[in-house]
Each structure stands twice: as C-alpha cells, then as structure tokens.
N, CA and C atoms as an extended XYZ file, in Angstrom:
537
Properties=species:S:1:pos:R:3:atomname:S:1:resname:S:1:resid:I:1 pbc="F F F"
N       111.707      102.541       84.999 N   MET     1
C       113.171      102.571       85.524 CA  MET     1
C       113.523      103.905       85.118 C   MET     1
N       114.420      104.433       86.098 N   ALA     2
C       114.830      106.008       85.956 CA  ALA     2
C       115.958      105.888       84.855 C   ALA     2
N       115.865      107.191       84.243 N   THR     3
C       117.076      107.429       83.281 CA  THR     3
C       118.188      108.133       83.980 C   THR     3
N       119.333      107.731       83.793 N   ILE     4
C       120.571      108.398       84.655 CA  ILE     4
C       121.497      108.857       83.563 C   ILE     4
N       121.803      110.242       83.647 N   LYS     5
C       122.883      110.905       82.817 CA  LYS     5
C       124.150      111.147       83.802 C   LYS     5
N       125.403      111.087       83.204 N   GLU     6
C       126.487      111.637       84.017 CA  GLU     6
C       127.284      112.439       83.108 C   GLU     6
N       127.997      113.331       83.773 N   ALA     7
C       128.853      114.186       83.067 CA  ALA     7
C       129.985      114.722       83.922 C   ALA     7
N       131.188      114.702       83.307 N   GLU     8
C       132.433      115.305       84.019 CA  GLU     8
C       132.168      116.676       84.071 C   GLU     8
N       132.686      117.151       85.350 N   LEU     9
C       132.769      118.593       85.638 CA  LEU     9
C       134.200      119.061       85.815 C   LEU     9
N       135.057      119.143       84.867 N   PRO    10
C       136.495      119.578       85.030 CA  PRO    10
C       136.837      120.539       85.960 C   PRO    10
N       137.595      120.139       87.101 N   GLY    11
C       138.115      120.975       88.081 CA  GLY    11
C       137.115      120.959       89.121 C   GLY    11
N       135.966      120.319       89.139 N   LEU    12
C       135.014      120.418       90.286 CA  LEU    12
C       134.560      118.966       90.643 C   LEU    12
N       134.307      118.114       89.693 N   GLY    13
C       133.934      116.585       90.037 CA  GLY    13
C       133.090      116.048       88.926 C   GLY    13
N       131.950      115.395       89.382 N   LYS    14
C       131.130      114.610       88.321 CA  LYS    14
C       129.654      114.806       88.789 C   LYS    14
N       128.819      114.955       87.641 N   LYS    15
C       127.368      115.325       87.977 CA  LYS    15
C       126.544      114.063       87.475 C   LYS    15
N       125.666      113.674       88.302 N   TYR    16
C       124.751      112.514       87.846 CA  TYR    16
C       123.293      113.123       87.942 C   TYR    16
N       122.453      112.806       86.824 N   GLU    17
C       121.178      113.423       86.841 CA  GLU    17
C       120.204      112.253       86.543 C   GLU    17
N       119.323      112.069       87.588 N   VAL    18
C       118.384      110.955       87.472 CA  VAL    18
C       117.019      111.488       87.103 C   VAL    18
N       116.453      111.073       86.060 N   THR    19
C       115.047      111.448       85.692 CA  THR    19
C       114.063      110.264       86.248 C   THR    19
N       113.317      110.671       87.188 N   LEU    20
C       112.398      109.696       88.022 CA  LEU    20
C       111.080      109.391       87.062 C   LEU    20
N       110.468      108.282       87.336 N   GLU    21
C       109.245      107.952       86.580 CA  GLU    21
C       108.176      109.024       86.545 C   GLU    21
N       108.160      109.830       87.529 N   ASN    22
C       107.047      110.874       87.609 CA  ASN    22
C       107.497      112.245       86.867 C   ASN    22
N       108.721      112.180       86.301 N   GLY    23
C       109.275      113.196       85.477 CA  GLY    23
C       110.077      114.201       86.304 C   GLY    23
N       110.098      114.085       87.704 N   ASP    24
C       111.105      115.051       88.496 CA  ASP    24
C       112.498      114.583       88.183 C   ASP    24
N       113.441      115.559       88.416 N   ILE    25
C       114.936      115.289       88.166 CA  ILE    25
C       115.602      115.419       89.454 C   ILE    25
N       116.321      114.513       89.888 N   VAL    26
C       117.233      114.711       90.961 CA  VAL    26
C       118.671      114.769       90.416 C   VAL    26
N       119.380      115.926       90.807 N   SER    27
C       120.721      116.012       90.049 CA  SER    27
C       121.598      115.936       91.378 C   SER    27
N       122.716      115.151       91.323 N   VAL    28
C       123.802      115.045       92.336 CA  VAL    28
C       125.144      115.435       91.692 C   VAL    28
N       125.605      116.314       92.291 N   ILE    29
C       127.128      116.867       92.021 CA  ILE    29
C       127.965      116.225       93.082 C   ILE    29
N       128.993      115.589       92.783 N   ILE    30
C       130.109      115.042       93.722 CA  ILE    30
C       131.222      115.923       93.467 C   ILE    30
N       131.607      116.552       94.401 N   HIS    31
C       132.861      117.680       94.315 CA  HIS    31
C       134.003      116.827       94.607 C   HIS    31
N       135.173      117.069       94.001 N   ASP    32
C       136.263      116.321       94.147 CA  ASP    32
C       136.770      116.235       95.575 C   ASP    32
N       136.504      117.181       96.419 N   GLU    33
C       136.843      117.186       97.721 CA  GLU    33
C       136.028      116.291       98.598 C   GLU    33
N       134.910      115.738       98.192 N   GLY    34
C       134.062      114.911       98.804 CA  GLY    34
C       132.458      115.406       99.111 C   GLY    34
N       132.341      116.696       99.079 N   THR    35
C       131.086      116.997       99.406 CA  THR    35
C       130.056      116.746       98.160 C   THR    35
N       128.741      116.577       98.565 N   ARG    36
C       127.756      116.354       97.555 CA  ARG    36
C       126.636      117.406       97.744 C   ARG    36
N       126.201      117.753       96.354 N   GLU    37
C       125.070      118.770       96.341 CA  GLU    37
C       123.944      117.931       95.720 C   GLU    37
N       122.763      117.896       96.324 N   VAL    38
C       121.606      117.136       95.839 CA  VAL    38
C       120.428      118.170       95.414 C   VAL    38
N       119.992      118.246       94.132 N   TYR    39
C       118.973      119.182       93.716 CA  TYR    39
C       117.668      118.441       93.379 C   TYR    39
N       116.734      118.887       93.493 N   HIS    40
C       115.262      118.242       93.506 CA  HIS    40
C       114.688      119.434       92.454 C   HIS    40
N       114.457      118.880       91.073 N   PHE    41
C       113.761      119.697       90.129 CA  PHE    41
C       112.378      118.982       89.917 C   PHE    41
N       111.230      119.660       90.237 N   PRO    42
C       109.857      119.082       89.961 CA  PRO    42
C       109.714      119.088       88.351 C   PRO    42
N       108.867      118.172       87.804 N   ASP    43
C       108.678      117.902       86.310 CA  ASP    43
C       108.459      119.289       85.708 C   ASP    43
N       109.435      119.461       84.670 N   GLU    44
C       109.433      120.578       83.848 CA  GLU    44
C       109.623      121.967       84.435 C   GLU    44
N       110.356      121.754       85.605 N   GLU    45
C       110.888      123.166       86.330 CA  GLU    45
C       112.240      123.310       86.096 C   GLU    45
N       112.662      124.678       85.789 N   GLU    46
C       114.113      124.935       85.634 CA  GLU    46
C       114.761      125.119       86.921 C   GLU    46
N       114.102      125.707       88.068 N   ASP    47
C       114.591      126.096       89.245 CA  ASP    47
C       114.504      124.864       89.998 C   ASP    47
N       115.382      124.519       91.048 N   PRO    48
C       115.294      123.448       92.029 CA  PRO    48
C       114.257      123.795       93.066 C   PRO    48
N       113.544      122.908       93.484 N   LEU    49
C       112.619      122.988       94.537 CA  LEU    49
C       113.441      123.009       95.808 C   LEU    49
N       114.569      122.142       96.103 N   SER    50
C       115.393      122.166       97.140 CA  SER    50
C       116.718      121.872       96.945 C   SER    50
N       117.679      121.968       97.768 N   VAL    51
C       119.162      121.880       97.532 CA  VAL    51
C       119.560      121.428       98.920 C   VAL    51
N       120.376      120.153       98.906 N   VAL    52
C       120.925      119.728      100.135 CA  VAL    52
C       122.501      119.630       99.881 C   VAL    52
N       123.294      120.054      100.858 N   THR    53
C       124.822      119.795      100.751 CA  THR    53
C       125.191      118.844      101.844 C   THR    53
N       125.927      117.746      101.497 N   MET    54
C       126.250      116.848      102.505 CA  MET    54
C       127.795      116.473      102.420 C   MET    54
N       128.274      116.173      103.716 N   THR    55
C       129.772      115.716      103.568 CA  THR    55
C       129.825      114.373      102.864 C   THR    55
N       131.029      114.036      102.792 N   ASP    56
C       131.206      112.721      102.036 CA  ASP    56
C       130.550      111.422      103.028 C   ASP    56
N       130.982      111.461      104.371 N   MET    57
C       130.313      110.662      105.210 CA  MET    57
C       128.736      110.720      105.266 C   MET    57
N       128.121      111.791      105.383 N   GLU    58
C       126.869      111.749      105.363 CA  GLU    58
C       126.124      111.371      104.089 C   GLU    58
N       126.713      111.651      103.080 N   SER    59
C       126.270      111.099      101.584 CA  SER    59
C       126.435      109.467      101.556 C   SER    59
N       127.510      109.013      102.187 N   ARG    60
C       127.505      107.637      101.933 CA  ARG    60
C       126.591      106.921      103.108 C   ARG    60
N       126.351      107.507      104.206 N   GLN    61
C       125.341      107.027      105.108 CA  GLN    61
C       124.000      106.984      104.467 C   GLN    61
N       123.676      108.146      103.874 N   LEU    62
C       122.326      108.303      103.362 CA  LEU    62
C       122.154      107.195      102.142 C   LEU    62
N       123.267      107.082      101.429 N   GLY    63
C       123.226      106.154      100.244 CA  GLY    63
C       123.035      104.768      100.803 C   GLY    63
N       123.604      104.328      101.828 N   SER    64
C       123.287      103.036      102.431 CA  SER    64
C       121.891      102.783      102.809 C   SER    64
N       121.198      103.792      103.357 N   ILE    65
C       119.934      103.682      103.807 CA  ILE    65
C       118.977      103.708      102.618 C   ILE    65
N       119.207      104.563      101.489 N   ILE    66
C       118.506      104.364      100.312 CA  ILE    66
C       118.557      103.059       99.767 C   ILE    66
N       119.832      102.667       99.725 N   GLY    67
C       120.129      101.389       99.013 CA  GLY    67
C       119.585      100.113       99.653 C   GLY    67
N       119.058      100.286      100.955 N   GLY    68
C       118.459       99.100      101.668 CA  GLY    68
C       119.406       98.405      102.438 C   GLY    68
N       120.490       98.841      102.727 N   ALA    69
C       121.562       98.135      103.549 CA  ALA    69
C       120.961       97.945      105.093 C   ALA    69
N       120.267       98.785      105.624 N   PHE    70
C       119.714       98.634      106.850 CA  PHE    70
C       118.294       98.025      107.231 C   PHE    70
N       117.504       98.339      106.066 N   TYR    71
C       116.168       97.894      106.171 CA  TYR    71
C       115.490       97.410      104.968 C   TYR    71
N       114.981       96.438      104.912 N   GLN    72
C       114.276       95.886      103.664 CA  GLN    72
C       112.840       95.917      103.828 C   GLN    72
N       112.152       96.613      102.873 N   PRO    73
C       110.669       96.859      103.103 CA  PRO    73
C       109.998       95.527      103.034 C   PRO    73
N       109.170       95.237      103.992 N   LYS    74
C       108.529       93.855      104.092 CA  LYS    74
C       107.778       93.441      102.983 C   LYS    74
N       107.196       94.291      102.136 N   MET    75
C       106.399       93.639      101.156 CA  MET    75
C       107.091       93.295       99.908 C   MET    75
N       108.537       93.438       99.945 N   LEU    76
C       109.292       93.040       98.772 CA  LEU    76
C       109.628       91.664       98.913 C   LEU    76
N       109.621       90.793       97.937 N   GLU    77
C       110.205       89.412       97.920 CA  GLU    77
C       111.550       89.472       97.486 C   GLU    77
N       111.859       90.393       96.694 N   LYS    78
C       113.249       90.396       96.223 CA  LYS    78
C       113.836       91.755       96.292 C   LYS    78
N       115.075       92.032       96.710 N   LEU    79
C       115.596       93.332       96.642 CA  LEU    79
C       117.174       93.004       96.175 C   LEU    79
N       117.562       94.027       95.547 N   GLU    80
C       118.869       93.885       95.047 CA  GLU    80
C       119.719       95.175       95.236 C   GLU    80
N       121.033       94.826       95.650 N   ALA    81
C       121.878       96.015       95.759 CA  ALA    81
C       123.082       95.492       95.164 C   ALA    81
N       123.855       96.640       94.281 N   ALA    82
C       124.923       96.175       93.848 CA  ALA    82
C       126.017       97.078       94.197 C   ALA    82
N       127.227       96.737       94.472 N   VAL    83
C       128.404       97.560       94.740 CA  VAL    83
C       129.641       96.875       93.934 C   VAL    83
N       129.862       97.758       92.827 N   ALA    84
C       130.921       97.323       91.844 CA  ALA    84
C       130.430       95.979       91.219 C   ALA    84
N       131.265       94.894       91.234 N   ASP    85
C       130.711       93.658       90.719 CA  ASP    85
C       130.038       92.726       91.700 C   ASP    85
N       130.008       93.248       92.873 N   LEU    86
C       129.318       92.270       94.023 CA  LEU    86
C       127.816       92.839       94.027 C   LEU    86
N       126.934       91.650       93.979 N   HIS    87
C       125.344       91.912       94.099 CA  HIS    87
C       124.950       91.109       95.311 C   HIS    87
N       124.275       92.030       96.097 N   ILE    88
C       123.470       91.248       97.320 CA  ILE    88
C       122.139       91.335       97.134 C   ILE    88
N       121.523       90.414       97.360 N   GLU    89
C       119.969       90.070       96.840 CA  GLU    89
C       119.287       89.488       98.119 C   GLU    89
N       117.984       89.868       98.262 N   TRP    90
C       117.173       89.191       99.232 CA  TRP    90
C       116.250       88.336       98.358 C   TRP    90
N       116.142       87.040       98.320 N   ILE    91
C       115.353       86.233       97.585 CA  ILE    91
C       114.710       85.013       98.453 C   ILE    91
N       113.392       85.153       98.062 N   ALA    92
C       112.542       84.065       98.943 CA  ALA    92
C       112.628       82.657       98.248 C   ALA    92
N       112.764       81.654       99.226 N   VAL    93
C       112.708       80.253       98.799 CA  VAL    93
C       111.295       79.841       98.413 C   VAL    93
N       111.021       79.509       97.235 N   LYS    94
C       109.685       79.210       96.806 CA  LYS    94
C       109.553       77.556       97.077 C   LYS    94
N       108.131       77.377       97.176 N   GLU    95
C       107.720       75.962       97.300 CA  GLU    95
C       108.157       75.125       95.956 C   GLU    95
N       108.664       73.989       96.213 N   GLY    96
C       109.038       73.147       94.940 CA  GLY    96
C       110.452       73.660       94.372 C   GLY    96
N       111.179       74.393       94.939 N   SER    97
C       112.366       74.809       94.452 CA  SER    97
C       113.390       73.646       94.744 C   SER    97
N       114.604       73.708       93.910 N   GLU    98
C       115.529       72.599       93.781 CA  GLU    98
C       116.325       72.655       95.240 C   GLU    98
N       116.306       73.724       95.990 N   VAL    99
C       117.134       73.827       97.176 CA  VAL    99
C       116.413       73.436       98.326 C   VAL    99
N       115.089       73.473       98.353 N   ALA   100
C       114.162       73.220       99.303 CA  ALA   100
C       114.628       71.785      100.290 C   ALA   100
N       114.841       71.903      101.271 N   GLY   101
C       115.330       70.623      102.182 CA  GLY   101
C       116.769       70.453      102.103 C   GLY   101
N       117.656       71.143      101.293 N   GLN   102
C       118.976       70.845      101.420 CA  GLN   102
C       119.821       72.089      102.177 C   GLN   102
N       120.852       71.655      102.480 N   SER   103
C       121.607       72.609      103.391 CA  SER   103
C       122.625       73.358      102.629 C   SER   103
N       123.189       74.528      103.283 N   ILE   104
C       124.355       75.218      102.482 CA  ILE   104
C       125.472       74.265      102.158 C   ILE   104
N       125.823       73.468      103.178 N   GLY   105
C       127.032       72.715      103.272 CA  GLY   105
C       126.803       71.580      101.928 C   GLY   105
N       125.529       71.129      101.995 N   ASP   106
C       125.132       70.076      100.992 CA  ASP   106
C       125.443       70.514       99.484 C   ASP   106
N       125.021       71.851       99.304 N   MET   107
C       124.973       72.346       98.054 CA  MET   107
C       126.365       72.951       97.720 C   MET   107
N       127.171       72.942       98.654 N   ARG   108
C       128.521       73.478       98.509 CA  ARG   108
C       128.336       75.033       97.611 C   ARG   108
N       127.700       75.827       98.179 N   LEU   109
C       127.344       77.065       97.427 CA  LEU   109
C       128.600       77.931       97.172 C   LEU   109
N       129.358       78.140       98.382 N   ARG   110
C       130.643       78.870       98.204 CA  ARG   110
C       131.519       78.405       97.158 C   ARG   110
N       131.821       77.137       97.349 N   LYS   111
C       132.888       76.379       96.501 CA  LYS   111
C       132.458       76.269       95.017 C   LYS   111
N       131.240       75.663       94.779 N   ASP   112
C       130.903       75.286       93.586 CA  ASP   112
C       130.002       76.314       92.922 C   ASP   112
N       129.459       77.218       93.487 N   HIS   113
C       128.617       78.268       92.953 CA  HIS   113
C       128.927       79.610       93.047 C   HIS   113
N       129.957       80.068       93.747 N   GLY   114
C       130.444       81.277       94.173 CA  GLY   114
C       129.593       82.133       94.890 C   GLY   114
N       128.583       81.497       95.758 N   ILE   115
C       127.460       82.333       96.456 CA  ILE   115
C       127.849       82.294       97.818 C   ILE   115
N       127.825       83.505       98.412 N   ILE   116
C       127.893       83.501       99.938 CA  ILE   116
C       126.590       83.766      100.515 C   ILE   116
N       126.105       83.121      101.485 N   VAL   117
C       124.911       83.337      102.206 CA  VAL   117
C       125.221       84.175      103.413 C   VAL   117
N       124.639       85.289      103.350 N   ILE   118
C       124.945       86.337      104.415 CA  ILE   118
C       124.033       86.225      105.611 C   ILE   118
N       122.606       86.048      105.309 N   ALA   119
C       121.610       85.810      106.273 CA  ALA   119
C       120.504       84.938      105.861 C   ALA   119
N       119.699       84.391      106.656 N   ALA   120
C       118.524       83.767      106.376 CA  ALA   120
C       117.336       84.321      107.217 C   ALA   120
N       116.364       84.801      106.742 N   ILE   121
C       115.222       85.321      107.495 CA  ILE   121
C       114.088       84.185      107.464 C   ILE   121
N       113.802       83.658      108.565 N   GLU   122
C       112.777       82.606      108.717 CA  GLU   122
C       111.378       83.278      108.896 C   GLU   122
N       110.817       83.736      107.704 N   GLY   123
C       109.651       84.488      107.818 CA  GLY   123
C       108.314       83.558      107.767 C   GLY   123
N       107.415       84.271      108.525 N   LYS   124
C       106.100       83.528      108.656 CA  LYS   124
C       104.937       84.685      108.565 C   LYS   124
N       103.866       84.478      107.867 N   LYS   125
C       102.952       85.448      107.864 CA  LYS   125
C       101.793       85.207      108.800 C   LYS   125
N       101.634       86.219      109.802 N   ASP   126
C       100.662       85.981      110.774 CA  ASP   126
C        99.268       86.325      110.139 C   ASP   126
N        98.163       86.304      111.062 N   SER   127
C        96.812       86.384      110.606 CA  SER   127
C        96.618       87.869      109.868 C   SER   127
N        97.332       88.848      110.117 N   ARG   128
C        97.159       90.115      109.342 CA  ARG   128
C        98.133       90.139      108.159 C   ARG   128
N        98.590       88.875      107.603 N   LYS   129
C        99.425       88.899      106.516 CA  LYS   129
C       100.802       89.626      106.718 C   LYS   129
N       101.339       89.893      107.896 N   VAL   130
C       102.423       90.516      108.179 CA  VAL   130
C       103.666       89.588      108.329 C   VAL   130
N       104.846       89.756      107.524 N   ARG   131
C       106.014       88.787      107.615 CA  ARG   131
C       106.684       89.128      109.042 C   ARG   131
N       106.736       88.081      109.674 N   ARG   132
C       107.435       88.129      110.989 CA  ARG   132
C       108.318       86.964      110.966 C   ARG   132
N       109.505       87.108      111.589 N   GLY   133
C       110.401       85.788      111.709 CA  GLY   133
C       111.784       86.148      112.430 C   GLY   133
N       112.625       85.100      112.509 N   ASN   134
C       113.964       85.212      113.112 CA  ASN   134
C       114.879       85.493      111.920 C   ASN   134
N       115.926       86.348      112.203 N   THR   135
C       117.030       86.444      111.236 CA  THR   135
C       118.179       85.639      111.672 C   THR   135
N       118.776       84.810      110.887 N   ARG   136
C       119.929       84.101      111.177 CA  ARG   136
C       121.086       84.775      110.385 C   ARG   136
N       122.000       85.346      111.051 N   ILE   137
C       123.197       86.054      110.405 CA  ILE   137
C       124.338       85.062      110.189 C   ILE   137
N       124.785       85.003      109.060 N   ASN   138
C       125.755       84.055      108.755 CA  ASN   138
C       125.558       82.593      109.075 C   ASN   138
N       124.588       82.022      108.643 N   PRO   139
C       123.943       80.656      108.935 CA  PRO   139
C       125.208       79.722      108.458 C   PRO   139
N       125.400       78.695      109.318 N   GLY   140
C       126.513       77.849      108.916 CA  GLY   140
C       126.103       76.862      107.850 C   GLY   140
N       127.013       75.837      107.554 N   PRO   141
C       126.718       74.947      106.527 CA  PRO   141
C       125.541       74.009      106.811 C   PRO   141
N       125.037       73.854      108.053 N   GLY   142
C       124.006       73.097      108.328 CA  GLY   142
C       122.590       73.751      108.261 C   GLY   142
N       122.557       75.073      107.897 N   TYR   143
C       121.247       75.698      107.426 CA  TYR   143
C       120.651       75.096      106.344 C   TYR   143
N       119.338       74.783      106.538 N   ILE   144
C       118.542       74.062      105.492 CA  ILE   144
C       117.500       74.969      104.761 C   ILE   144
N       117.576       75.222      103.623 N   PHE   145
C       116.732       76.039      102.930 CA  PHE   145
C       115.218       75.582      103.101 C   PHE   145
N       114.369       76.471      103.336 N   THR   146
C       113.109       76.108      103.759 CA  THR   146
C       111.979       76.992      102.927 C   THR   146
N       111.131       76.428      102.120 N   PRO   147
C       110.101       77.487      101.454 CA  PRO   147
C       109.644       78.419      102.410 C   PRO   147
N       109.567       79.737      102.032 N   GLY   148
C       109.076       80.669      102.896 CA  GLY   148
C       110.035       81.656      103.571 C   GLY   148
N       111.292       81.089      103.592 N   HIS   149
C       112.469       81.869      104.166 CA  HIS   149
C       112.888       82.694      103.012 C   HIS   149
N       113.489       83.869      103.412 N   THR   150
C       114.096       84.618      102.470 CA  THR   150
C       115.679       84.653      102.880 C   THR   150
N       116.470       84.453      101.695 N   VAL   151
C       117.883       84.488      101.792 CA  VAL   151
C       118.643       85.728      101.395 C   VAL   151
N       119.495       86.163      102.150 N   VAL   152
C       120.201       87.290      101.759 CA  VAL   152
C       121.695       86.729      101.229 C   VAL   152
N       122.034       86.871      100.068 N   ALA   153
C       123.168       86.279       99.488 CA  ALA   153
C       123.982       87.292       98.676 C   ALA   153
N       125.249       86.956       98.602 N   ALA   154
C       126.173       87.900       97.672 CA  ALA   154
C       126.855       86.977       96.513 C   ALA   154
N       127.102       87.703       95.535 N   GLY   155
C       127.927       87.034       94.498 CA  GLY   155
C       127.974       87.869       93.231 C   GLY   155
N       128.588       87.381       92.207 N   THR   156
C       128.593       88.366       91.019 CA  THR   156
C       127.206       88.162       90.445 C   THR   156
N       126.810       89.112       89.390 N   LYS   157
C       125.526       89.213       88.903 CA  LYS   157
C       125.035       87.846       88.247 C   LYS   157
N       125.965       87.287       87.445 N   GLU   158
C       125.773       86.081       86.633 CA  GLU   158
C       125.572       84.810       87.782 C   GLU   158
N       126.340       84.826       88.795 N   LYS   159
C       126.062       83.585       89.769 CA  LYS   159
C       124.853       84.071       90.628 C   LYS   159
N       124.518       85.246       90.937 N   MET   160
C       123.243       85.396       91.590 CA  MET   160
C       121.871       85.115       90.643 C   MET   160
N       122.111       85.328       89.444 N   LYS   161
C       120.904       84.718       88.472 CA  LYS   161
C       120.841       83.291       88.708 C   LYS   161
N       121.872       82.612       88.573 N   LEU   162
C       121.905       81.044       88.616 CA  LEU   162
C       121.241       80.671       90.096 C   LEU   162
N       121.594       81.298       91.251 N   PHE   163
C       121.244       81.031       92.642 CA  PHE   163
C       119.792       81.339       92.647 C   PHE   163
N       119.257       82.439       92.084 N   GLU   164
C       117.812       83.044       92.129 CA  GLU   164
C       117.080       81.831       91.254 C   GLU   164
N       117.558       81.155       90.318 N   ASP   165
C       116.792       80.208       89.750 CA  ASP   165
C       116.582       79.047       90.590 C   ASP   165
N       117.611       78.774       91.291 N   MET   166
C       117.753       77.599       92.243 CA  MET   166
C       116.571       77.920       93.346 C   MET   166
N       116.396       78.972       93.835 N   LEU   167
C       115.421       79.124       94.768 CA  LEU   167
C       113.887       79.199       94.255 C   LEU   167
N       113.776       79.521       92.922 N   LYS   168
C       112.376       79.285       92.453 CA  LYS   168
C       111.872       77.995       92.214 C   LYS   168
N       110.534       78.026       92.084 N   ASN   169
C       110.011       76.742       91.730 CA  ASN   169
C       110.458       76.216       90.473 C   ASN   169
N       110.629       74.874       90.420 N   LYS   170
C       111.344       74.201       89.203 CA  LYS   170
C       110.598       74.428       87.958 C   LYS   170
N       109.238       74.243       88.187 N   LYS   171
C       108.281       74.358       87.061 CA  LYS   171
C       108.214       75.821       86.519 C   LYS   171
N       108.311       76.769       87.432 N   ASP   172
C       108.442       78.186       86.807 CA  ASP   172
C       109.760       78.442       86.060 C   ASP   172
N       110.851       78.027       86.478 N   VAL   173
C       112.109       78.110       85.848 CA  VAL   173
C       112.134       77.362       84.395 C   VAL   173
N       111.418       76.156       84.302 N   GLU   174
C       111.413       75.548       83.225 CA  GLU   174
C       110.520       76.327       82.029 C   GLU   174
N       109.414       76.886       82.671 N   ARG   175
C       108.571       77.883       81.628 CA  ARG   175
C       109.362       79.106       81.244 C   ARG   175
N       110.093       79.592       82.086 N   GLU   176
C       110.807       80.674       81.760 CA  GLU   176
C       111.963       80.477       80.738 C   GLU   176
N       112.336       79.515       80.775 N   ASN   177
C       113.536       78.808       79.804 CA  ASN   177
C       112.925       78.563       78.484 C   ASN   177
N       111.705       78.083       78.424 N   GLU   178
C       110.897       77.906       77.227 CA  GLU   178
C       110.611       79.113       76.372 C   GLU   178
N       110.457       80.200       77.142 N   ASN   179
C       110.061       81.429       76.426 CA  ASN   179
C       111.262       82.195       76.075 C   ASN   179
C-alpha cells in the first residue's frame, strides 16, 4: 500500500505526496484557486520526470477515472471507492452466501442495514473466462441475489463490511471469525 504524506502550504494550498510501491513519488499540489500540479519523481530522483497542471474540473474528472467511477477492471472481484464517509464497493455474491436466493426487499437492506444497492452486474464467464453480463442500474426490491453476480452498493465503512460478509460463503465467514 502506498504511503501518503500531506503538508499545508500557507498562502498557496495543500501538498500530498504519495510514495508508490515501486519507489516512485507522485506529488500533488492543490492550489487555493483550484488548479492542481502533479509531479512524478522516479525512485531516488530529485528532479521530476514530468509535471502536469490541470484545472479544478479536469482534476476532478481524472480523479473519478482513476477512482474507478466509470470503469471497473474485469479481473477484480472487489473494488472500493470512498468519498468522505460514503463507501461504494463492487462485491461478488459467493456460492453459499446468506443472501443467495433472497431479494433486496426481503432483506430490507436500506432500512435495516443502511445499504443502498446501486447496481447489479449479472456476470457469466464465457469459454475464454471473460466476464460478460447485463448491468441492472438501481435494481428494485424484487432483485434476487444470485451467486456469480456482482453487486455495486453504498454505505458507511462499517455497514459495508457487514454487507460484504453477507455476500461471502457462510463457511468462509465462520473461519475468518475464528481467527
């Protein structure tokens, strides 16, 4: 996991410095007027390899792309994005999970668990093991959780952890709780 440092730049803005696993450093300066400067320092180099300056809107658009708001890599079974206290996760429904065969309405996810289901991806792997399927945006209370589907849901970090456990195989959850 990357190391992140932050520093106030009085009269200028704020600086974030991210040290990547490969040793490279990406430094982002957020100016008070909204522009961003992004510097890339190769491992153990003092001079940046590149510098990019973006407007506030451009940096927000790029941040959304990097954060996975528009595209989820197909090889990931779980992806997480956090905005303030809201967490959005893509979680696969496992065989033997406690939600398999139940509907959103039956589980009262929003009222009893504080979870909002944003989408359900009905994925199937074809002969090339490529995940394909239909995406149901804002599935209604009649949507039934089916093993192999990926659920995009939002909630607080604590609520999302409980929901993730509900989508896992019951035996896997029991083993994790024993350890």
